[in-house]
PDB file of C-alpha atoms in Angstrom:
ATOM      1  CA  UNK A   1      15.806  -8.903 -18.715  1.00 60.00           C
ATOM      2  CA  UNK A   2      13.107  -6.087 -17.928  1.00 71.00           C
ATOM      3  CA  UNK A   3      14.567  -5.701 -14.202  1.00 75.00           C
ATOM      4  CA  UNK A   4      18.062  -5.568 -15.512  1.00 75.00           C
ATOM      5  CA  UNK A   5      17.100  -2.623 -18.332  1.00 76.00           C
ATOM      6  CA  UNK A   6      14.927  -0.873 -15.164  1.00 85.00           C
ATOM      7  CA  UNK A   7      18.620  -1.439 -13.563  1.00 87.00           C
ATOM      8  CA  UNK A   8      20.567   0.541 -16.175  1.00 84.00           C
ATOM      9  CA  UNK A   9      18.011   3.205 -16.595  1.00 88.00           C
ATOM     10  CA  UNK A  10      18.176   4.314 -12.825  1.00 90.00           C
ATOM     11  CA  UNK A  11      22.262   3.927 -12.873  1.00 89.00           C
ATOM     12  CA  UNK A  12      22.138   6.451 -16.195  1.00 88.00           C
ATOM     13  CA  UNK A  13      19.740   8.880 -14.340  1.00 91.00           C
ATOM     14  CA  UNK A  14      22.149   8.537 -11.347  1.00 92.00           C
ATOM     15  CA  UNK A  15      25.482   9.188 -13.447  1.00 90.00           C
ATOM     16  CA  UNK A  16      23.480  12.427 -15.021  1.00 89.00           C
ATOM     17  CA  UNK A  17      22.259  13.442 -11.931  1.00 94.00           C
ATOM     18  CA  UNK A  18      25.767  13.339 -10.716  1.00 92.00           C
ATOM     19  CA  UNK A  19      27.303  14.674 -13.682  1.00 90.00           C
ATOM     20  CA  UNK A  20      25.125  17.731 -14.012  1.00 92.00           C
ATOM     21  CA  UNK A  21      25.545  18.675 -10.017  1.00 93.00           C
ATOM     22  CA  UNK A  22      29.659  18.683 -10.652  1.00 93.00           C
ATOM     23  CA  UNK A  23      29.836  20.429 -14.094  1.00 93.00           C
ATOM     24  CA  UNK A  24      27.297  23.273 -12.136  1.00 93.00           C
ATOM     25  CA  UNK A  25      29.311  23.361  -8.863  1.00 93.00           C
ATOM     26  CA  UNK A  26      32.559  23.711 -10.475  1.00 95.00           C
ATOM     27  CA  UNK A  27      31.157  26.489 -12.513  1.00 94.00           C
ATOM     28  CA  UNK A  28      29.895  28.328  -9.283  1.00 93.00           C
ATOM     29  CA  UNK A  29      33.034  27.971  -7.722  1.00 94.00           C
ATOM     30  CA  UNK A  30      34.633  28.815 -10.493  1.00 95.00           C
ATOM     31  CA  UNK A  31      32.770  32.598 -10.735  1.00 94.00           C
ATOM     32  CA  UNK A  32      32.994  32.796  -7.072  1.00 93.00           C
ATOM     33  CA  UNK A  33      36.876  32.341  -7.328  1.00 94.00           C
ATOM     34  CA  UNK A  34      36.858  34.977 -10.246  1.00 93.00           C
ATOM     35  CA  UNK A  35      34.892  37.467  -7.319  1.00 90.00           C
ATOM     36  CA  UNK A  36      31.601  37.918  -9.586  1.00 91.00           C
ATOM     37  CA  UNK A  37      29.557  35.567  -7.061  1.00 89.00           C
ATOM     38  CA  UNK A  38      29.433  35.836  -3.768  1.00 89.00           C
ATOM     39  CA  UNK A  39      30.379  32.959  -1.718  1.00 89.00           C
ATOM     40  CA  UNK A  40      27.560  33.354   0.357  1.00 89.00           C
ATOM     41  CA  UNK A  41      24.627  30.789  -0.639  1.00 87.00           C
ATOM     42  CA  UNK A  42      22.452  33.449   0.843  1.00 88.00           C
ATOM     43  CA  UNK A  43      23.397  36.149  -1.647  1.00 87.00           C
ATOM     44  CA  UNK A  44      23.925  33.316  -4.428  1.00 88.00           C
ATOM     45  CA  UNK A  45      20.450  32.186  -4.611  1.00 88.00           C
ATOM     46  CA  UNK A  46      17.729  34.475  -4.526  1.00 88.00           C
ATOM     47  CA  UNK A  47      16.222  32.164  -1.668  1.00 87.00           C
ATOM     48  CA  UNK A  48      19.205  31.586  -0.551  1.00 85.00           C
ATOM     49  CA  UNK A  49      19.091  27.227   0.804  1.00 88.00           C
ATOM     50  CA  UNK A  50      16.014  26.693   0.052  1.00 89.00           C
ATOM     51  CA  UNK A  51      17.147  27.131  -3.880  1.00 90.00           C
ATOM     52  CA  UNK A  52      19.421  24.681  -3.492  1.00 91.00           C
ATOM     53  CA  UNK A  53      16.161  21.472  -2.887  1.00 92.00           C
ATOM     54  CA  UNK A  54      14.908  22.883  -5.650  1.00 93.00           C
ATOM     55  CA  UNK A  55      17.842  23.099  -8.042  1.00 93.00           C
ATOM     56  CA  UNK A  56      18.438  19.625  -6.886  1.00 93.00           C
ATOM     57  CA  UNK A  57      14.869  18.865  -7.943  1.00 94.00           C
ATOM     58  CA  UNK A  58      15.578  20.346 -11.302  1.00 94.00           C
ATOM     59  CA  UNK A  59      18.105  18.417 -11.806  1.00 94.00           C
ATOM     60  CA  UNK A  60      16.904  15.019 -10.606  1.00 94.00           C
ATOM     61  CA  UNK A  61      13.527  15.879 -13.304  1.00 94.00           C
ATOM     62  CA  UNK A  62      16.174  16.097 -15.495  1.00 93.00           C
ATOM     63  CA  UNK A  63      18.539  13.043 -14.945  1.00 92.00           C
ATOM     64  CA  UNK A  64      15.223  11.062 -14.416  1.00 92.00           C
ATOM     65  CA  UNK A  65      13.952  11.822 -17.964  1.00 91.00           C
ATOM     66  CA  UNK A  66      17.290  12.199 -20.229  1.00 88.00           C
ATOM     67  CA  UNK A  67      17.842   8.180 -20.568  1.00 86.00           C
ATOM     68  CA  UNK A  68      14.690   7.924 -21.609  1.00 86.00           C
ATOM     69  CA  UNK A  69      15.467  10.211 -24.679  1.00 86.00           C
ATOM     70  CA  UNK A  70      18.999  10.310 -25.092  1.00 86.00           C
ATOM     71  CA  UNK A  71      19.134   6.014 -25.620  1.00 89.00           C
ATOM     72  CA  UNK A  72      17.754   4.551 -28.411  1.00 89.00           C
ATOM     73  CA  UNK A  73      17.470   1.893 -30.820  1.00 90.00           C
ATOM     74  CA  UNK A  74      16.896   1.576 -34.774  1.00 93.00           C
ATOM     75  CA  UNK A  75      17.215  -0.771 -37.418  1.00 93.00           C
ATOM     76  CA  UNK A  76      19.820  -0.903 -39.912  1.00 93.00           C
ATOM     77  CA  UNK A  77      18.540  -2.156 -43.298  1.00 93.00           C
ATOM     78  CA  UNK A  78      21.698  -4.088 -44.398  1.00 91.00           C
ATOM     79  CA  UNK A  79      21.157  -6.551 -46.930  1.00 88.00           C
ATOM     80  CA  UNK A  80      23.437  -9.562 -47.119  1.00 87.00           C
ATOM     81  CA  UNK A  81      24.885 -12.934 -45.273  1.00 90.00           C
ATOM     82  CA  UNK A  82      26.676 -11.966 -42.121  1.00 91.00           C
ATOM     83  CA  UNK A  83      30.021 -13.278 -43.188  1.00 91.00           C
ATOM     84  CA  UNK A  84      29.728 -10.951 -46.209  1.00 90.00           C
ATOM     85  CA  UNK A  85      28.847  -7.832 -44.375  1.00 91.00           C
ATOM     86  CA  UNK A  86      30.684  -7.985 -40.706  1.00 92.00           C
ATOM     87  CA  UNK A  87      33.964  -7.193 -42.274  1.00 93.00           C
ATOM     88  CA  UNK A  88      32.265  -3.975 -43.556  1.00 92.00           C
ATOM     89  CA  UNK A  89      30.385  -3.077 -40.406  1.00 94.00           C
ATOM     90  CA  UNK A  90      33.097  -3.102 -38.356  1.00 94.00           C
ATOM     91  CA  UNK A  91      35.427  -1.564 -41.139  1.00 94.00           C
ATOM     92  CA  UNK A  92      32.491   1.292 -40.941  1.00 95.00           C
ATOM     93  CA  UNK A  93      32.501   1.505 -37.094  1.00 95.00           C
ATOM     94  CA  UNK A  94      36.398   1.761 -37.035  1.00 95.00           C
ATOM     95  CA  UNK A  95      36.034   4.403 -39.260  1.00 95.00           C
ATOM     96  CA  UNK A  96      33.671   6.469 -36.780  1.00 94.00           C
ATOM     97  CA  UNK A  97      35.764   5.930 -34.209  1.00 93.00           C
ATOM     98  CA  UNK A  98      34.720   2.827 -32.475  1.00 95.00           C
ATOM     99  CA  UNK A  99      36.403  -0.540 -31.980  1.00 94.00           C
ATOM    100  CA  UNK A 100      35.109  -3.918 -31.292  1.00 94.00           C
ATOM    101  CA  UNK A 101      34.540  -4.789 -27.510  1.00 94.00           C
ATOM    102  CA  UNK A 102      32.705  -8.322 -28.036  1.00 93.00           C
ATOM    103  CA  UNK A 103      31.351 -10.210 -30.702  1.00 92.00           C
ATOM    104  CA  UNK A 104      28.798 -13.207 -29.815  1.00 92.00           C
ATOM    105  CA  UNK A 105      27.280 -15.406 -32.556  1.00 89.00           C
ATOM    106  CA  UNK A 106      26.397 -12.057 -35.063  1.00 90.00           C
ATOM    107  CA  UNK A 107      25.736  -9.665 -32.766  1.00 94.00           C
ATOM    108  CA  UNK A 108      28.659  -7.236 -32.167  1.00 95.00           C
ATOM    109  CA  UNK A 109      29.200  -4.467 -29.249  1.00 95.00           C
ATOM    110  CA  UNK A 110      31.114  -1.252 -30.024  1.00 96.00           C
ATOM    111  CA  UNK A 111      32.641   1.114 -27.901  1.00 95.00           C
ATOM    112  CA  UNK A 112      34.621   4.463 -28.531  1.00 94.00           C
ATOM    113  CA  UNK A 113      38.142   4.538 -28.743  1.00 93.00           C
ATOM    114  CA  UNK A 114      39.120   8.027 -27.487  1.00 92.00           C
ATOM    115  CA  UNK A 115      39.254   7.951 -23.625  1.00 90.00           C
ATOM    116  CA  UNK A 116      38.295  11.873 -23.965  1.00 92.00           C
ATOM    117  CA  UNK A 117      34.823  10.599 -25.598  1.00 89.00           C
ATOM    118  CA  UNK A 118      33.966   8.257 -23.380  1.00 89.00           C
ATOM    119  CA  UNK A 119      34.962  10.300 -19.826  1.00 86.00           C
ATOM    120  CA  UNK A 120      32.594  13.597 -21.611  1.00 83.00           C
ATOM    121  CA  UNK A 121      29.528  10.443 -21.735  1.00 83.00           C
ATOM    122  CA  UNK A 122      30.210   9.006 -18.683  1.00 82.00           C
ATOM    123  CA  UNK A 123      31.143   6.028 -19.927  1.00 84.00           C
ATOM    124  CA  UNK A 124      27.693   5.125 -21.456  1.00 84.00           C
ATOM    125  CA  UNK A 125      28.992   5.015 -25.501  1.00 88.00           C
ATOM    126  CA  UNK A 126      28.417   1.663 -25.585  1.00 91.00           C
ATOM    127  CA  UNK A 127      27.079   0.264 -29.523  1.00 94.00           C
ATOM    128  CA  UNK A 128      25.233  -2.890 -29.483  1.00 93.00           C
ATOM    129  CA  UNK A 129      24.084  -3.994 -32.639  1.00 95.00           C
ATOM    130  CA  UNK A 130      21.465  -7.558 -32.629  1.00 94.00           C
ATOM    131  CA  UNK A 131      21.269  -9.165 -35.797  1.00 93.00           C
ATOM    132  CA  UNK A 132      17.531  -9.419 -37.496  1.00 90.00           C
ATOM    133  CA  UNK A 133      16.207 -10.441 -40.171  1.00 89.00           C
ATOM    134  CA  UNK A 134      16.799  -7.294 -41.870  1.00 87.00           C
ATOM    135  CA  UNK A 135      20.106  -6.506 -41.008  1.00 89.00           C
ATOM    136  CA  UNK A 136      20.792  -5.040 -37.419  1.00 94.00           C
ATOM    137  CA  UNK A 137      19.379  -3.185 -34.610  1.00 94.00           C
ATOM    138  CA  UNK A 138      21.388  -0.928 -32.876  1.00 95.00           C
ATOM    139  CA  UNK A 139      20.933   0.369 -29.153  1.00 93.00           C
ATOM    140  CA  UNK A 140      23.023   3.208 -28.006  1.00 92.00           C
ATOM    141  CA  UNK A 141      23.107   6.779 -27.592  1.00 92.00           C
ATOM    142  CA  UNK A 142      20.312   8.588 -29.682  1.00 90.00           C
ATOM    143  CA  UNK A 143      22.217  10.660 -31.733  1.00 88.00           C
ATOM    144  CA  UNK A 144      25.286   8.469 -32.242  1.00 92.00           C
ATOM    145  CA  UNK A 145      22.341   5.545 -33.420  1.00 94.00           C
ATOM    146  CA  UNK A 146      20.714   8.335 -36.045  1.00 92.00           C
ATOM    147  CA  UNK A 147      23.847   8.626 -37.643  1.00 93.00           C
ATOM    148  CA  UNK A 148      25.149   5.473 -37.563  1.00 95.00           C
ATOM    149  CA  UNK A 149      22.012   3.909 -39.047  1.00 95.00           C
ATOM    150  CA  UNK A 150      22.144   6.679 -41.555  1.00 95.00           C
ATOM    151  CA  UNK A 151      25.789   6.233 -42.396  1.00 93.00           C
ATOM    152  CA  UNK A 152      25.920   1.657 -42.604  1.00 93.00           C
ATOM    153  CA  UNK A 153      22.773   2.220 -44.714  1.00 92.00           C
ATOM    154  CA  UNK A 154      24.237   4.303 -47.265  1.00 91.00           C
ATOM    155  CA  UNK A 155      27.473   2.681 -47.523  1.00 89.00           C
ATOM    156  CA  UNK A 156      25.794  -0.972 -47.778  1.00 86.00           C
ATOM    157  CA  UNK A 157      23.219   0.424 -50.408  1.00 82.00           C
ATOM    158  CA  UNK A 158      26.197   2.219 -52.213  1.00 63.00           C
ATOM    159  CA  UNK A 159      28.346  -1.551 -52.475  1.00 56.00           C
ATOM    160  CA  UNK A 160      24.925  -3.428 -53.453  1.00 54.00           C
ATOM    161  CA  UNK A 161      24.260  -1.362 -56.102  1.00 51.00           C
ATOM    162  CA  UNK A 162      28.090  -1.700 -57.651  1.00 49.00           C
ATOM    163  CA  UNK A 163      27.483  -5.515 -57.593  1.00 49.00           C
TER     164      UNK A 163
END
């Protein structure tokens, strides 16, 4: 279990790494096909190669710490039998633009529907939500888990107080 999570951290810090060298070569290209860069890495950089070990370094400081912030998990206080509440949950996640990948026992596993979404994260929008004794945990992106948690705990607390 801990080598495979030590697994997905280095693949996440490889996709970013990845991810952030394309999005910044396309837009150099881009402003030297517009003529306001020179295509010269000389006359790019101020030190002309040698910038480019140290962007790379930049950027590898940067893929290397972003999974470790940017994934998360949190507990959802969600009060109530599993069969009484799954129809809900994934009602909610439907509604936030998710759909059901797998369901084992009463854990479930989300992912995002839109193809768009899930190409601009690299493919890491993946939901997982472990059932506890309090309701769920969920593991995913940071800020999709804040709001998430946020969001099931209201609307749960909302239909136990109307009972």
């Amino acid at each position: 279990m801990y080598i495979c999570s030590i697994m997905k951290y280095v693949v996440r810090a490889v996709k970013y790494f990845l991810y952030i060298t394309v999005i910044v070569a396309i837009f150099l290209a881009v402003l030297v096909m517009l003529g306001l860069v020179s295509p010269d890495v000389d006359k790019m950089f101020r030190n002309g190669y040698d910038s480019l070990w140290q962007i790379g370094l930049v950027f590898g400081v940067i893929s290397a710490l972003y999974p470790r912030f940017g994934f998360s998990s949190r507990g959802a206080r969600i009060p109530g039998p599993y069969q009484d509440i799954r129809d809900g949950v994934v009602s909610f996640m439907e509604d936030h633009g998710y759909r059901l990948e797998s369901e084992e026992d009463e854990n479930l596993s989300f992912r995002m529907r839109s193809p768009i979404m899930r190409t601009t994260r690299m493919f890491e929008d993946r939901v997982t939500m472990t059932r506890d004794i309090h309701g769920f945990v969920l593991e995913g992106p940071s800020k999709d888990i804040t709001r998430l948690v946020y969001g099931l705990e209201s609307r749960f607390a909302a239909t136990d107080n109307m009972e």
